[in-house]
Amino acid sequence: MPQGQPSVVPADGKTTRQRRNRPLVVVHTGVMKGKSTAAFGLALRGWNQGWDIGVFQFVKSAKWKVGEEAAFRALGELHANTGQGGPVEWHKMGEGWSWSRKKGSEEDHAEAAREGWREIARRIAEQRHDLYVLDEFTYPLHWGWIDVDEVVAVLAERPGHQHVVITGRNAPAALVDAADLVVEMTKVKHPMDAGQKGQKGIEW
């Protein structure tokens, strides 16, 4: 909570303000829905603070339309026209490997994922964004398409004040260990248990 007191105060020589404003690596993982939803909610908070937001979707097909994309693109236009909030970029990386199989070998898809990651690493080095949402990024890590140790090193060495949020199931242990905040979504109940399919406004 904003008014709460931390249970541990490290002897790191930093002031409370310095420690409080440290950039974070956040991981949303687990089997239940809501991982991306929570990340986009965090991005909305950042946009309201005037942050530059970069969203990079790694698995959903380029044809898959999510409500958050339309909303964030509209917020980006609002910023461009009025100065309110912050700028927004939304990119679909790779070929939609998980939900919409396209032509090409697994290595083709893996290379597309690696190129997507290389672009993000370049942007991190340039301090392009204040908040990066790497949506479904755990999948190419879990499948071995992108080197986890390289990702952890880039995140650990990132300059400036850049927050990074990563979503998806099966987050690698090395990423979990390196993160500052990790949430695991677990299922208690789901409408699908009663035979109900996804619906507009809830799943997309």
mmCIF file of C-alpha atoms in Angstrom:
data_model
loop_
_atom_site.group_PDB
_atom_site.id
_atom_site.type_symbol
_atom_site.label_atom_id
_atom_site.label_comp_id
_atom_site.label_asym_id
_atom_site.label_seq_id
_atom_site.Cartn_x
_atom_site.Cartn_y
_atom_site.Cartn_z
ATOM 1 C CA MET A 1 0.000 0.000 0.000
ATOM 2 C CA PRO A 2 1.243 3.559 -0.687
ATOM 3 C CA GLN A 3 1.124 4.445 3.014
ATOM 4 C CA GLY A 4 2.534 1.097 4.182
ATOM 5 C CA GLN A 5 5.904 0.425 5.725
ATOM 6 C CA PRO A 6 8.309 -2.129 4.215
ATOM 7 C CA SER A 7 9.028 -5.131 6.386
ATOM 8 C CA VAL A 8 12.752 -4.908 5.606
ATOM 9 C CA VAL A 9 14.934 -1.826 5.116
ATOM 10 C CA PRO A 10 18.222 -2.872 3.471
ATOM 11 C CA ALA A 11 21.491 -1.284 4.519
ATOM 12 C CA ASP A 12 22.253 -0.108 0.980
ATOM 13 C CA GLY A 13 23.043 3.527 1.737
ATOM 14 C CA LYS A 14 20.084 4.774 -0.295
ATOM 15 C CA THR A 15 17.463 7.237 0.890
ATOM 16 C CA THR A 16 13.812 6.211 1.140
ATOM 17 C CA ARG A 17 13.049 8.245 -1.996
ATOM 18 C CA GLN A 18 15.869 6.636 -3.960
ATOM 19 C CA ARG A 19 14.771 3.167 -2.952
ATOM 20 C CA ARG A 20 11.112 3.899 -3.603
ATOM 21 C CA ASN A 21 11.690 5.167 -7.146
ATOM 22 C CA ARG A 22 13.876 2.262 -8.269
ATOM 23 C CA PRO A 23 12.842 0.890 -11.695
ATOM 24 C CA LEU A 24 11.249 -2.546 -11.492
ATOM 25 C CA VAL A 25 11.142 -5.816 -13.394
ATOM 26 C CA VAL A 26 7.657 -7.294 -12.914
ATOM 27 C CA VAL A 27 6.570 -10.811 -13.910
ATOM 28 C CA HIS A 28 2.944 -11.955 -14.184
ATOM 29 C CA THR A 29 2.866 -15.735 -14.581
ATOM 30 C CA GLY A 30 0.662 -18.734 -13.690
ATOM 31 C CA VAL A 31 -2.087 -20.735 -15.364
ATOM 32 C CA MET A 32 -5.030 -18.398 -14.760
ATOM 33 C CA LYS A 33 -6.270 -15.545 -16.971
ATOM 34 C CA GLY A 34 -5.549 -11.963 -15.969
ATOM 35 C CA LYS A 35 -1.782 -11.749 -16.486
ATOM 36 C CA SER A 36 -1.934 -9.440 -19.492
ATOM 37 C CA THR A 37 -4.959 -7.631 -18.087
ATOM 38 C CA ALA A 38 -3.005 -6.717 -14.960
ATOM 39 C CA ALA A 39 -0.010 -5.585 -17.026
ATOM 40 C CA PHE A 40 -2.179 -3.310 -19.161
ATOM 41 C CA GLY A 41 -3.766 -1.882 -16.024
ATOM 42 C CA LEU A 42 -0.287 -1.007 -14.801
ATOM 43 C CA ALA A 43 0.452 0.575 -18.178
ATOM 44 C CA LEU A 44 -2.645 2.745 -17.796
ATOM 45 C CA ARG A 45 -1.280 4.057 -14.519
ATOM 46 C CA GLY A 46 2.033 4.801 -16.187
ATOM 47 C CA TRP A 47 0.356 6.560 -19.106
ATOM 48 C CA ASN A 48 -1.505 8.788 -16.639
ATOM 49 C CA GLN A 49 1.868 9.752 -15.141
ATOM 50 C CA GLY A 50 3.076 10.830 -18.567
ATOM 51 C CA TRP A 51 5.264 7.784 -19.153
ATOM 52 C CA ASP A 52 6.271 6.629 -22.615
ATOM 53 C CA ILE A 53 4.616 3.193 -23.008
ATOM 54 C CA GLY A 54 5.914 0.428 -25.309
ATOM 55 C CA VAL A 55 3.806 -2.727 -25.715
ATOM 56 C CA PHE A 56 5.288 -5.768 -27.464
ATOM 57 C CA GLN A 57 3.025 -8.798 -27.957
ATOM 58 C CA PHE A 58 4.931 -12.018 -28.551
ATOM 59 C CA VAL A 59 2.367 -14.758 -29.098
ATOM 60 C CA LYS A 60 -1.062 -13.503 -30.049
ATOM 61 C CA SER A 61 -1.648 -13.569 -33.796
ATOM 62 C CA ALA A 62 -1.408 -10.311 -35.699
ATOM 63 C CA LYS A 63 -5.043 -10.956 -36.643
ATOM 64 C CA TRP A 64 -6.105 -11.256 -33.000
ATOM 65 C CA LYS A 65 -7.746 -8.022 -31.932
ATOM 66 C CA VAL A 66 -7.575 -7.231 -28.232
ATOM 67 C CA GLY A 67 -9.564 -4.418 -26.688
ATOM 68 C CA GLU A 68 -6.526 -3.007 -24.931
ATOM 69 C CA GLU A 69 -4.762 -2.374 -28.231
ATOM 70 C CA ALA A 70 -7.549 -0.143 -29.540
ATOM 71 C CA ALA A 71 -7.728 1.680 -26.213
ATOM 72 C CA PHE A 72 -3.990 2.301 -25.990
ATOM 73 C CA ARG A 73 -3.755 3.430 -29.597
ATOM 74 C CA ALA A 74 -6.518 5.932 -28.835
ATOM 75 C CA LEU A 75 -4.607 7.097 -25.763
ATOM 76 C CA GLY A 76 -1.501 7.537 -27.905
ATOM 77 C CA GLU A 77 -3.482 9.714 -30.308
ATOM 78 C CA LEU A 78 -4.888 11.684 -27.386
ATOM 79 C CA HIS A 79 -1.363 12.398 -26.177
ATOM 80 C CA ALA A 80 -0.234 13.420 -29.660
ATOM 81 C CA ASN A 81 -3.173 15.805 -30.031
ATOM 82 C CA THR A 82 -3.419 17.258 -26.534
ATOM 83 C CA GLY A 83 -0.256 16.394 -24.607
ATOM 84 C CA GLN A 84 -2.282 14.497 -22.027
ATOM 85 C CA GLY A 85 -0.700 11.330 -20.642
ATOM 86 C CA GLY A 86 2.249 9.854 -22.495
ATOM 87 C CA PRO A 87 3.130 8.458 -25.931
ATOM 88 C CA VAL A 88 2.198 4.864 -26.760
ATOM 89 C CA GLU A 89 3.652 2.336 -29.198
ATOM 90 C CA TRP A 90 2.056 -1.101 -29.765
ATOM 91 C CA HIS A 91 3.914 -3.803 -31.679
ATOM 92 C CA LYS A 92 3.051 -7.395 -32.544
ATOM 93 C CA MET A 93 6.331 -9.278 -32.564
ATOM 94 C CA GLY A 94 6.909 -12.452 -34.575
ATOM 95 C CA GLU A 95 4.294 -14.651 -36.165
ATOM 96 C CA GLY A 96 1.657 -15.452 -33.543
ATOM 97 C CA TRP A 97 3.211 -18.811 -32.734
ATOM 98 C CA SER A 98 0.946 -20.078 -29.989
ATOM 99 C CA TRP A 99 -2.667 -19.440 -30.959
ATOM 100 C CA SER A 100 -2.430 -19.066 -34.738
ATOM 101 C CA ARG A 101 0.069 -21.321 -36.492
ATOM 102 C CA LYS A 102 1.365 -19.814 -39.701
ATOM 103 C CA LYS A 103 3.512 -21.146 -42.531
ATOM 104 C CA GLY A 104 7.178 -21.621 -41.785
ATOM 105 C CA SER A 105 9.323 -23.909 -39.684
ATOM 106 C CA GLU A 106 9.759 -23.705 -35.947
ATOM 107 C CA GLU A 107 13.167 -22.165 -36.568
ATOM 108 C CA ASP A 108 11.519 -19.467 -38.694
ATOM 109 C CA HIS A 109 9.214 -18.618 -35.794
ATOM 110 C CA ALA A 110 12.101 -18.799 -33.328
ATOM 111 C CA GLU A 111 14.143 -16.364 -35.413
ATOM 112 C CA ALA A 112 11.167 -13.989 -35.585
ATOM 113 C CA ALA A 113 11.005 -14.121 -31.791
ATOM 114 C CA ARG A 114 14.723 -13.461 -31.468
ATOM 115 C CA GLU A 115 14.493 -10.467 -33.811
ATOM 116 C CA GLY A 116 11.646 -9.131 -31.715
ATOM 117 C CA TRP A 117 13.773 -9.443 -28.594
ATOM 118 C CA ARG A 118 16.760 -7.805 -30.329
ATOM 119 C CA GLU A 119 14.578 -4.800 -31.150
ATOM 120 C CA ILE A 120 13.481 -4.520 -27.510
ATOM 121 C CA ALA A 121 17.097 -4.813 -26.307
ATOM 122 C CA ARG A 122 18.068 -1.973 -28.681
ATOM 123 C CA ARG A 123 15.291 0.188 -27.313
ATOM 124 C CA ILE A 124 16.310 -0.550 -23.723
ATOM 125 C CA ALA A 125 19.899 0.484 -24.529
ATOM 126 C CA GLU A 126 18.533 3.705 -26.054
ATOM 127 C CA GLN A 127 16.176 4.284 -23.080
ATOM 128 C CA ARG A 128 13.309 4.598 -25.568
ATOM 129 C CA HIS A 129 10.408 3.902 -23.190
ATOM 130 C CA ASP A 130 9.590 4.371 -19.525
ATOM 131 C CA LEU A 131 7.485 1.186 -19.335
ATOM 132 C CA TYR A 132 7.811 -1.917 -21.492
ATOM 133 C CA VAL A 133 5.007 -4.484 -21.541
ATOM 134 C CA LEU A 134 6.418 -7.734 -22.981
ATOM 135 C CA ASP A 135 3.146 -9.593 -23.370
ATOM 136 C CA GLU A 136 3.385 -13.417 -23.530
ATOM 137 C CA PHE A 137 7.186 -13.127 -23.576
ATOM 138 C CA THR A 138 7.649 -16.133 -21.290
ATOM 139 C CA TYR A 139 6.685 -18.518 -24.111
ATOM 140 C CA PRO A 140 9.707 -17.998 -26.401
ATOM 141 C CA LEU A 141 11.842 -18.116 -23.250
ATOM 142 C CA HIS A 142 10.224 -21.367 -22.093
ATOM 143 C CA TRP A 143 10.609 -22.930 -25.552
ATOM 144 C CA GLY A 144 14.300 -22.035 -25.664
ATOM 145 C CA TRP A 145 13.928 -19.679 -28.619
ATOM 146 C CA ILE A 146 15.432 -16.758 -26.700
ATOM 147 C CA ASP A 147 18.297 -17.122 -24.220
ATOM 148 C CA VAL A 148 17.022 -16.479 -20.698
ATOM 149 C CA ASP A 149 20.435 -15.525 -19.328
ATOM 150 C CA GLU A 150 20.827 -12.883 -22.041
ATOM 151 C CA VAL A 151 17.426 -11.408 -21.198
ATOM 152 C CA VAL A 152 18.228 -11.334 -17.480
ATOM 153 C CA ALA A 153 21.567 -9.621 -18.187
ATOM 154 C CA VAL A 154 19.988 -6.953 -20.427
ATOM 155 C CA LEU A 155 17.325 -6.244 -17.822
ATOM 156 C CA ALA A 156 19.868 -6.107 -14.986
ATOM 157 C CA GLU A 157 22.099 -3.682 -16.886
ATOM 158 C CA ARG A 158 19.389 -1.458 -18.355
ATOM 159 C CA PRO A 159 20.249 2.234 -17.991
ATOM 160 C CA GLY A 160 18.105 5.051 -16.678
ATOM 161 C CA HIS A 161 14.667 4.558 -15.184
ATOM 162 C CA GLN A 162 12.895 1.889 -17.246
ATOM 163 C CA HIS A 163 10.213 -0.442 -15.884
ATOM 164 C CA VAL A 164 9.639 -3.806 -17.584
ATOM 165 C CA VAL A 165 6.553 -6.020 -17.189
ATOM 166 C CA ILE A 166 6.638 -9.568 -18.592
ATOM 167 C CA THR A 167 3.579 -11.829 -18.855
ATOM 168 C CA GLY A 168 2.894 -15.472 -19.667
ATOM 169 C CA ARG A 169 2.846 -18.971 -18.232
ATOM 170 C CA ASN A 170 5.925 -20.967 -17.241
ATOM 171 C CA ALA A 171 8.187 -18.047 -16.402
ATOM 172 C CA PRO A 172 11.748 -19.424 -16.232
ATOM 173 C CA ALA A 173 13.270 -19.671 -12.769
ATOM 174 C CA ALA A 174 16.148 -17.348 -13.682
ATOM 175 C CA LEU A 175 13.691 -14.638 -14.710
ATOM 176 C CA VAL A 176 11.646 -15.088 -11.541
ATOM 177 C CA ASP A 177 14.812 -14.826 -9.438
ATOM 178 C CA ALA A 178 15.892 -11.641 -11.223
ATOM 179 C CA ALA A 179 12.501 -9.905 -11.003
ATOM 180 C CA ASP A 180 11.553 -7.414 -8.301
ATOM 181 C CA LEU A 181 7.852 -8.290 -8.258
ATOM 182 C CA VAL A 182 6.384 -11.662 -9.267
ATOM 183 C CA VAL A 183 2.678 -12.538 -9.331
ATOM 184 C CA GLU A 184 1.389 -16.054 -10.003
ATOM 185 C CA MET A 185 -2.214 -16.229 -11.192
ATOM 186 C CA THR A 186 -3.888 -19.361 -9.813
ATOM 187 C CA LYS A 187 -7.356 -20.596 -10.666
ATOM 188 C CA VAL A 188 -10.093 -20.859 -8.075
ATOM 189 C CA LYS A 189 -13.058 -20.833 -10.491
ATOM 190 C CA HIS A 190 -13.501 -20.126 -14.203
ATOM 191 C CA PRO A 191 -16.629 -19.902 -16.409
ATOM 192 C CA MET A 192 -15.110 -22.507 -18.729
ATOM 193 C CA ASP A 193 -15.535 -25.046 -15.904
ATOM 194 C CA ALA A 194 -19.273 -24.673 -16.486
ATOM 195 C CA GLY A 195 -18.951 -24.938 -20.278
ATOM 196 C CA GLN A 196 -18.971 -21.211 -21.009
ATOM 197 C CA LYS A 197 -16.707 -19.932 -23.779
ATOM 198 C CA GLY A 198 -14.932 -16.590 -23.776
ATOM 199 C CA GLN A 199 -16.951 -13.485 -24.463
ATOM 200 C CA LYS A 200 -16.451 -9.958 -25.736
ATOM 201 C CA GLY A 201 -15.422 -7.451 -23.104
ATOM 202 C CA ILE A 202 -14.103 -10.187 -20.797
ATOM 203 C CA GLU A 203 -11.552 -12.141 -22.829
ATOM 204 C CA TRP A 204 -10.982 -9.580 -25.611
#
